[in-house]
PDB file of C-alpha atoms in Angstrom:
ATOM      1  CA  MET Q  44     108.062 135.149  75.314  1.00 43.00           C
ATOM      2  CA  THR Q  45     110.145 132.243  73.686  1.00 53.00           C
ATOM      3  CA  GLY Q  46     107.437 129.719  73.147  1.00 60.00           C
ATOM      4  CA  ARG Q  47     109.608 127.105  75.003  1.00 78.00           C
ATOM      5  CA  ALA Q  48     107.863 125.321  78.054  1.00 89.00           C
ATOM      6  CA  PHE Q  49     110.421 125.343  80.818  1.00 98.00           C
ATOM      7  CA  ARG Q  50     110.327 122.911  83.591  1.00 98.00           C
ATOM      8  CA  ALA Q  51     113.233 123.956  85.668  1.00 98.00           C
ATOM      9  CA  VAL Q  52     115.388 126.887  86.467  1.00 98.00           C
ATOM     10  CA  ILE Q  53     119.030 126.510  87.730  1.00 98.00           C
ATOM     11  CA  PHE Q  54     120.967 129.285  89.394  1.00 98.00           C
ATOM     12  CA  ASP Q  55     124.712 129.771  90.119  1.00 98.00           C
ATOM     13  CA  VAL Q  56     125.173 130.738  93.648  1.00 96.00           C
ATOM     14  CA  GLY Q  57     128.059 133.226  93.797  1.00 94.00           C
ATOM     15  CA  GLY Q  58     127.082 136.304  91.714  1.00 94.00           C
ATOM     16  CA  VAL Q  59     123.476 135.230  91.377  1.00 97.00           C
ATOM     17  CA  VAL Q  60     121.943 134.015  94.531  1.00 97.00           C
ATOM     18  CA  VAL Q  61     124.607 135.837  96.608  1.00 95.00           C
ATOM     19  CA  ASP Q  62     126.743 138.787  96.002  1.00 93.00           C
ATOM     20  CA  SER Q  63     129.628 138.084  93.387  1.00 91.00           C
ATOM     21  CA  PRO Q  64     133.028 137.027  94.869  1.00 91.00           C
ATOM     22  CA  LEU Q  65     134.460 138.643  91.706  1.00 90.00           C
ATOM     23  CA  HIS Q  66     133.768 142.055  93.244  1.00 90.00           C
ATOM     24  CA  VAL Q  67     135.581 141.009  96.463  1.00 93.00           C
ATOM     25  CA  ILE Q  68     138.484 139.820  94.282  1.00 95.00           C
ATOM     26  CA  GLU Q  69     138.548 143.110  92.345  1.00 95.00           C
ATOM     27  CA  ALA Q  70     138.609 145.237  95.476  1.00 95.00           C
ATOM     28  CA  TYR Q  71     141.590 143.141  96.834  1.00 95.00           C
ATOM     29  CA  GLU Q  72     143.417 143.745  93.557  1.00 95.00           C
ATOM     30  CA  ARG Q  73     142.740 147.554  93.774  1.00 96.00           C
ATOM     31  CA  GLU Q  74     143.965 147.666  97.328  1.00 95.00           C
ATOM     32  CA  LEU Q  75     147.128 145.852  96.548  1.00 94.00           C
ATOM     33  CA  GLY Q  76     147.716 147.675  93.341  1.00 94.00           C
ATOM     34  CA  LEU Q  77     147.626 144.598  91.371  1.00 92.00           C
ATOM     35  CA  GLU Q  78     146.831 144.617  87.640  1.00 91.00           C
ATOM     36  CA  PRO Q  79     143.056 144.491  87.301  1.00 93.00           C
ATOM     37  CA  GLY Q  80     141.748 140.877  86.393  1.00 94.00           C
ATOM     38  CA  LEU Q  81     145.075 139.287  87.574  1.00 94.00           C
ATOM     39  CA  VAL Q  82     143.566 136.710  89.695  1.00 95.00           C
ATOM     40  CA  ASN Q  83     141.021 135.635  87.174  1.00 93.00           C
ATOM     41  CA  ARG Q  84     143.593 135.302  84.417  1.00 94.00           C
ATOM     42  CA  VAL Q  85     145.737 133.222  86.505  1.00 96.00           C
ATOM     43  CA  VAL Q  86     142.830 130.809  87.201  1.00 95.00           C
ATOM     44  CA  ILE Q  87     141.916 130.632  83.433  1.00 94.00           C
ATOM     45  CA  GLU Q  88     145.551 130.283  82.257  1.00 95.00           C
ATOM     46  CA  ALA Q  89     146.291 127.548  84.783  1.00 95.00           C
ATOM     47  CA  GLY Q  90     143.389 125.644  83.388  1.00 95.00           C
ATOM     48  CA  PRO Q  91     142.026 122.336  84.721  1.00 95.00           C
ATOM     49  CA  GLY Q  92     145.098 121.471  86.515  1.00 96.00           C
ATOM     50  CA  GLY Q  93     145.437 124.718  88.194  1.00 97.00           C
ATOM     51  CA  ALA Q  94     145.187 125.279  92.002  1.00 98.00           C
ATOM     52  CA  TRP Q  95     141.813 127.061  91.654  1.00 97.00           C
ATOM     53  CA  ALA Q  96     140.217 124.387  89.455  1.00 97.00           C
ATOM     54  CA  ARG Q  97     141.537 121.487  91.652  1.00 97.00           C
ATOM     55  CA  LEU Q  98     140.018 123.370  94.753  1.00 96.00           C
ATOM     56  CA  GLU Q  99     136.722 123.473  93.182  1.00 96.00           C
ATOM     57  CA  ARG Q 100     136.747 119.835  92.219  1.00 96.00           C
ATOM     58  CA  GLY Q 101     137.564 118.895  95.908  1.00 95.00           C
ATOM     59  CA  GLU Q 102     140.990 117.636  94.942  1.00 96.00           C
ATOM     60  CA  LEU Q 103     142.996 120.034  97.074  1.00 94.00           C
ATOM     61  CA  PRO Q 104     142.476 121.119 100.797  1.00 92.00           C
ATOM     62  CA  LEU Q 105     142.192 124.752 101.287  1.00 92.00           C
ATOM     63  CA  ASP Q 106     145.499 124.909 103.198  1.00 92.00           C
ATOM     64  CA  ASP Q 107     147.154 123.317 100.381  1.00 96.00           C
ATOM     65  CA  PHE Q 108     145.479 125.633  97.926  1.00 97.00           C
ATOM     66  CA  HIS Q 109     146.789 128.744  99.501  1.00 96.00           C
ATOM     67  CA  ALA Q 110     150.317 127.853  98.995  1.00 96.00           C
ATOM     68  CA  ALA Q 111     149.730 126.378  95.260  1.00 97.00           C
ATOM     69  CA  PHE Q 112     147.684 129.502  94.260  1.00 97.00           C
ATOM     70  CA  GLU Q 113     150.372 131.791  95.736  1.00 96.00           C
ATOM     71  CA  ARG Q 114     152.953 130.141  93.574  1.00 96.00           C
ATOM     72  CA  GLU Q 115     150.774 130.452  90.329  1.00 96.00           C
ATOM     73  CA  CYS Q 116     150.294 134.088  91.091  1.00 95.00           C
ATOM     74  CA  ALA Q 117     153.923 134.715  92.071  1.00 94.00           C
ATOM     75  CA  ALA Q 118     154.780 133.335  88.610  1.00 94.00           C
ATOM     76  CA  ALA Q 119     152.494 135.910  86.884  1.00 91.00           C
ATOM     77  CA  GLY Q 120     154.268 138.696  88.811  1.00 89.00           C
ATOM     78  CA  ALA Q 121     151.959 139.124  91.689  1.00 88.00           C
ATOM     79  CA  GLY Q 122     152.577 138.310  95.455  1.00 88.00           C
ATOM     80  CA  PHE Q 123     149.763 138.292  97.931  1.00 92.00           C
ATOM     81  CA  SER Q 124     148.000 136.263 100.584  1.00 95.00           C
ATOM     82  CA  ALA Q 125     145.833 133.679  99.064  1.00 96.00           C
ATOM     83  CA  ARG Q 126     144.384 132.967 102.642  1.00 95.00           C
ATOM     84  CA  GLU Q 127     143.413 136.607 103.039  1.00 96.00           C
ATOM     85  CA  LEU Q 128     141.635 136.606  99.706  1.00 95.00           C
ATOM     86  CA  MET Q 129     139.667 133.501 100.511  1.00 94.00           C
ATOM     87  CA  LEU Q 130     138.846 134.964 103.930  1.00 92.00           C
ATOM     88  CA  ARG Q 131     137.487 138.022 102.248  1.00 93.00           C
ATOM     89  CA  ILE Q 132     135.409 136.206  99.740  1.00 91.00           C
ATOM     90  CA  ALA Q 133     133.900 134.042 102.542  1.00 87.00           C
ATOM     91  CA  ALA Q 134     132.972 137.283 104.402  1.00 87.00           C
ATOM     92  CA  GLY Q 135     131.810 139.216 101.399  1.00 82.00           C
ATOM     93  CA  THR Q 136     129.017 137.153  99.735  1.00 81.00           C
ATOM     94  CA  ALA Q 137     125.722 138.396 101.179  1.00 90.00           C
ATOM     95  CA  VAL Q 138     122.335 136.866 100.202  1.00 94.00           C
ATOM     96  CA  ARG Q 139     120.338 138.632  97.589  1.00 96.00           C
ATOM     97  CA  PRO Q 140     116.753 138.555  99.219  1.00 96.00           C
ATOM     98  CA  ALA Q 141     114.969 139.293  95.879  1.00 97.00           C
ATOM     99  CA  VAL Q 142     116.534 136.463  94.050  1.00 98.00           C
ATOM    100  CA  LEU Q 143     115.449 134.037  96.975  1.00 97.00           C
ATOM    101  CA  ALA Q 144     111.872 135.511  96.833  1.00 98.00           C
ATOM    102  CA  ALA Q 145     111.795 135.001  93.054  1.00 98.00           C
ATOM    103  CA  ILE Q 146     112.986 131.316  93.564  1.00 98.00           C
ATOM    104  CA  GLY Q 147     109.997 130.865  95.828  1.00 98.00           C
ATOM    105  CA  ARG Q 148     107.551 132.231  93.358  1.00 98.00           C
ATOM    106  CA  ILE Q 149     109.034 130.088  90.599  1.00 98.00           C
ATOM    107  CA  ARG Q 150     108.454 126.755  92.685  1.00 98.00           C
ATOM    108  CA  ALA Q 151     105.038 127.982  93.514  1.00 98.00           C
ATOM    109  CA  ARG Q 152     104.245 127.646  90.000  1.00 97.00           C
ATOM    110  CA  GLY Q 153     105.519 124.193  89.887  1.00 97.00           C
ATOM    111  CA  LEU Q 154     108.766 124.587  88.324  1.00 98.00           C
ATOM    112  CA  ARG Q 155     111.821 122.647  89.665  1.00 98.00           C
ATOM    113  CA  VAL Q 156     114.650 124.913  90.960  1.00 98.00           C
ATOM    114  CA  GLY Q 157     118.309 124.021  91.187  1.00 98.00           C
ATOM    115  CA  ALA Q 158     121.624 125.506  92.379  1.00 98.00           C
ATOM    116  CA  LEU Q 159     124.884 124.611  90.526  1.00 98.00           C
ATOM    117  CA  THR Q 160     127.953 126.007  92.165  1.00 97.00           C
ATOM    118  CA  ASN Q 161     131.674 125.865  91.724  1.00 96.00           C
ATOM    119  CA  ASN Q 162     132.556 125.731  95.288  1.00 94.00           C
ATOM    120  CA  TRP Q 163     135.405 124.437  97.658  1.00 92.00           C
ATOM    121  CA  PRO Q 164     135.698 122.737 101.128  1.00 86.00           C
ATOM    122  CA  GLY Q 165     134.920 125.250 103.807  1.00 78.00           C
ATOM    123  CA  GLU Q 166     131.945 126.734 102.110  1.00 72.00           C
ATOM    124  CA  GLU Q 167     129.438 124.276 103.472  1.00 69.00           C
ATOM    125  CA  ASP Q 168     127.972 126.490 106.192  1.00 67.00           C
ATOM    126  CA  GLY Q 169     127.003 129.268 103.886  1.00 73.00           C
ATOM    127  CA  LEU Q 170     125.382 126.879 101.427  1.00 85.00           C
ATOM    128  CA  GLN Q 171     123.593 124.923 104.052  1.00 86.00           C
ATOM    129  CA  ALA Q 172     121.370 127.723 104.769  1.00 87.00           C
ATOM    130  CA  LEU Q 173     120.159 128.155 101.319  1.00 94.00           C
ATOM    131  CA  ARG Q 174     119.442 124.485 100.665  1.00 94.00           C
ATOM    132  CA  VAL Q 175     115.930 124.913 101.683  1.00 96.00           C
ATOM    133  CA  HIS Q 176     115.091 127.029  98.669  1.00 97.00           C
ATOM    134  CA  PHE Q 177     116.120 124.517  96.054  1.00 98.00           C
ATOM    135  CA  ASP Q 178     114.928 121.018  94.925  1.00 98.00           C
ATOM    136  CA  ALA Q 179     118.599 120.095  94.185  1.00 98.00           C
ATOM    137  CA  VAL Q 180     121.993 121.522  95.023  1.00 97.00           C
ATOM    138  CA  VAL Q 181     124.896 120.362  92.962  1.00 97.00           C
ATOM    139  CA  GLU Q 182     128.367 121.329  94.194  1.00 96.00           C
ATOM    140  CA  SER Q 183     131.630 121.005  92.273  1.00 97.00           C
ATOM    141  CA  ARG Q 184     133.555 119.999  95.397  1.00 94.00           C
ATOM    142  CA  LEU Q 185     131.408 116.966  95.963  1.00 95.00           C
ATOM    143  CA  GLU Q 186     131.019 115.939  92.353  1.00 97.00           C
ATOM    144  CA  GLY Q 187     134.608 116.229  91.433  1.00 97.00           C
ATOM    145  CA  LEU Q 188     133.358 118.250  88.300  1.00 97.00           C
ATOM    146  CA  ARG Q 189     133.187 121.959  87.838  1.00 97.00           C
ATOM    147  CA  LYS Q 190     131.506 124.351  85.334  1.00 97.00           C
ATOM    148  CA  PRO Q 191     132.032 124.615  82.374  1.00 97.00           C
ATOM    149  CA  ASP Q 192     132.461 120.793  82.186  1.00 97.00           C
ATOM    150  CA  PRO Q 193     129.208 119.609  80.428  1.00 98.00           C
ATOM    151  CA  ARG Q 194     128.895 116.675  82.691  1.00 98.00           C
ATOM    152  CA  ILE Q 195     128.023 118.745  85.859  1.00 98.00           C
ATOM    153  CA  TYR Q 196     125.023 120.389  83.955  1.00 98.00           C
ATOM    154  CA  ARG Q 197     123.678 117.055  83.028  1.00 98.00           C
ATOM    155  CA  ILE Q 198     124.096 115.923  86.671  1.00 98.00           C
ATOM    156  CA  THR Q 199     121.959 118.863  87.763  1.00 98.00           C
ATOM    157  CA  CYS Q 200     119.331 118.375  85.069  1.00 98.00           C
ATOM    158  CA  ALA Q 201     118.937 114.707  86.050  1.00 98.00           C
ATOM    159  CA  ARG Q 202     118.518 115.366  89.651  1.00 98.00           C
ATOM    160  CA  LEU Q 203     115.874 117.878  88.725  1.00 98.00           C
ATOM    161  CA  GLY Q 204     114.181 115.424  86.409  1.00 98.00           C
ATOM    162  CA  VAL Q 205     114.511 117.427  83.177  1.00 98.00           C
ATOM    163  CA  GLU Q 206     116.336 117.464  79.981  1.00 98.00           C
ATOM    164  CA  PRO Q 207     118.656 120.396  79.313  1.00 98.00           C
ATOM    165  CA  PRO Q 208     116.455 122.228  76.793  1.00 98.00           C
ATOM    166  CA  GLN Q 209     113.678 122.284  79.471  1.00 98.00           C
ATOM    167  CA  ALA Q 210     115.880 124.305  81.710  1.00 98.00           C
ATOM    168  CA  VAL Q 211     117.000 127.919  82.175  1.00 98.00           C
ATOM    169  CA  PHE Q 212     120.394 128.586  83.506  1.00 98.00           C
ATOM    170  CA  LEU Q 213     121.560 131.620  85.174  1.00 98.00           C
ATOM    171  CA  ASP Q 214     125.301 132.456  85.851  1.00 98.00           C
ATOM    172  CA  ASP Q 215     127.500 135.575  85.944  1.00 96.00           C
ATOM    173  CA  ILE Q 216     130.433 133.976  83.892  1.00 95.00           C
ATOM    174  CA  GLY Q 217     130.160 133.907  80.128  1.00 95.00           C
ATOM    175  CA  ARG Q 218     132.155 130.624  79.743  1.00 95.00           C
ATOM    176  CA  ASN Q 219     129.909 128.881  81.996  1.00 97.00           C
ATOM    177  CA  LEU Q 220     126.916 129.853  79.967  1.00 98.00           C
ATOM    178  CA  LYS Q 221     128.281 128.986  76.703  1.00 98.00           C
ATOM    179  CA  ALA Q 222     128.696 125.382  77.902  1.00 98.00           C
ATOM    180  CA  ALA Q 223     125.032 125.327  79.050  1.00 98.00           C
ATOM    181  CA  ARG Q 224     123.782 126.836  75.724  1.00 98.00           C
ATOM    182  CA  ALA Q 225     125.650 123.885  73.966  1.00 98.00           C
ATOM    183  CA  LEU Q 226     123.638 121.412  75.872  1.00 98.00           C
ATOM    184  CA  GLY Q 227     120.344 123.189  74.726  1.00 98.00           C
ATOM    185  CA  MET Q 228     119.683 125.038  77.791  1.00 98.00           C
ATOM    186  CA  ALA Q 229     118.252 128.769  77.755  1.00 98.00           C
ATOM    187  CA  THR Q 230     120.778 130.984  79.378  1.00 98.00           C
ATOM    188  CA  LEU Q 231     120.802 134.471  81.182  1.00 98.00           C
ATOM    189  CA  LYS Q 232     123.918 136.451  82.283  1.00 98.00           C
ATOM    190  CA  VAL Q 233     123.581 138.026  85.655  1.00 97.00           C
ATOM    191  CA  GLY Q 234     124.858 141.442  86.006  1.00 94.00           C
ATOM    192  CA  GLU Q 235     122.431 143.516  87.751  1.00 94.00           C
ATOM    193  CA  PRO Q 236     120.056 141.164  89.706  1.00 95.00           C
ATOM    194  CA  ALA Q 237     116.798 143.062  88.986  1.00 96.00           C
ATOM    195  CA  ALA Q 238     117.533 143.079  85.242  1.00 97.00           C
ATOM    196  CA  ALA Q 239     118.179 139.551  85.113  1.00 98.00           C
ATOM    197  CA  LEU Q 240     115.067 138.567  86.978  1.00 98.00           C
ATOM    198  CA  THR Q 241     113.029 140.764  84.638  1.00 97.00           C
ATOM    199  CA  ALA Q 242     114.610 138.793  81.788  1.00 98.00           C
ATOM    200  CA  LEU Q 243     113.811 135.681  83.484  1.00 98.00           C
ATOM    201  CA  GLU Q 244     110.155 136.631  83.827  1.00 97.00           C
ATOM    202  CA  GLY Q 245     110.222 137.146  79.931  1.00 96.00           C
ATOM    203  CA  LEU Q 246     111.421 133.716  79.521  1.00 97.00           C
ATOM    204  CA  LEU Q 247     108.971 132.047  81.858  1.00 97.00           C
ATOM    205  CA  GLY Q 248     106.064 134.215  81.267  1.00 96.00           C
ATOM    206  CA  PHE Q 249     104.907 135.015  84.795  1.00 97.00           C
ATOM    207  CA  PRO Q 250     106.065 137.441  87.409  1.00 97.00           C
ATOM    208  CA  ILE Q 251     108.685 136.587  89.900  1.00 98.00           C
ATOM    209  CA  GLN Q 252     109.365 139.944  91.349  1.00 97.00           C
ATOM    210  CA  GLU Q 253     107.298 142.242  93.447  1.00 85.00           C
ATOM    211  CA  GLY Q 254     105.578 145.121  91.765  1.00 69.00           C
ATOM    212  CA  PRO Q 255     104.749 145.177  87.890  1.00 51.00           C
ATOM    213  CA  GLY Q 256     104.482 141.919  86.027  1.00 44.00           C
ATOM    214  CA  PRO Q 257     106.837 140.768  83.226  1.00 43.00           C
ATOM    215  CA  ALA Q 258     107.821 143.549  80.784  1.00 43.00           C
ATOM    216  CA  GLY Q 259     107.728 141.133  77.781  1.00 40.00           C
ATOM    217  CA  SER Q 260     111.481 140.934  77.551  1.00 39.00           C
ATOM    218  CA  SER Q 261     113.053 137.836  76.149  1.00 38.00           C
ATOM    219  CA  HIS Q 262     116.528 136.408  75.760  1.00 39.00           C
TER     220      HIS Q 262
END
């Protein structure tokens, strides 16, 4: 237990509510014999002006992204089809039922629950089916901002009617969590979903999974 009275929980989508696209990217890299982590390295090194960041801010249509990202990867020594990569990501992100069930239990306790996702045009259909589970859904492609820009966390908290220190944020990427912590949010890094939910139980102080209650873990 932390002693903090949380009023909201905010979930990343990819890698938290649905399976991680990072696993799809890693499998594609292995299949092509690419350097492990190359795609992520290109995204990070290209920075805010890179093709991936521009796609997630809604500044670049998907077809234009394919060509731009292929050029960035080619400059890093890797040639492959960005279109094929994005098709695999779209097909490889199954919903995690245990996380959705936990979200339902959190909302039943009166806490607000939000989704904060870096996404891109074309992902609307998959996200549409999840909207009913959240009090607010904040998408980078619509806001023109993406994690870890602190402004998008503030937008999410505002739409949930809470201040950042009143919220817990779950994500699978460390730099996104670091930005949330800087605003005063409690954070949990998600690897194995059940372990993350157990840690969240420790923060909230009530059970959100089927079976035994919280084990008293805290973050």
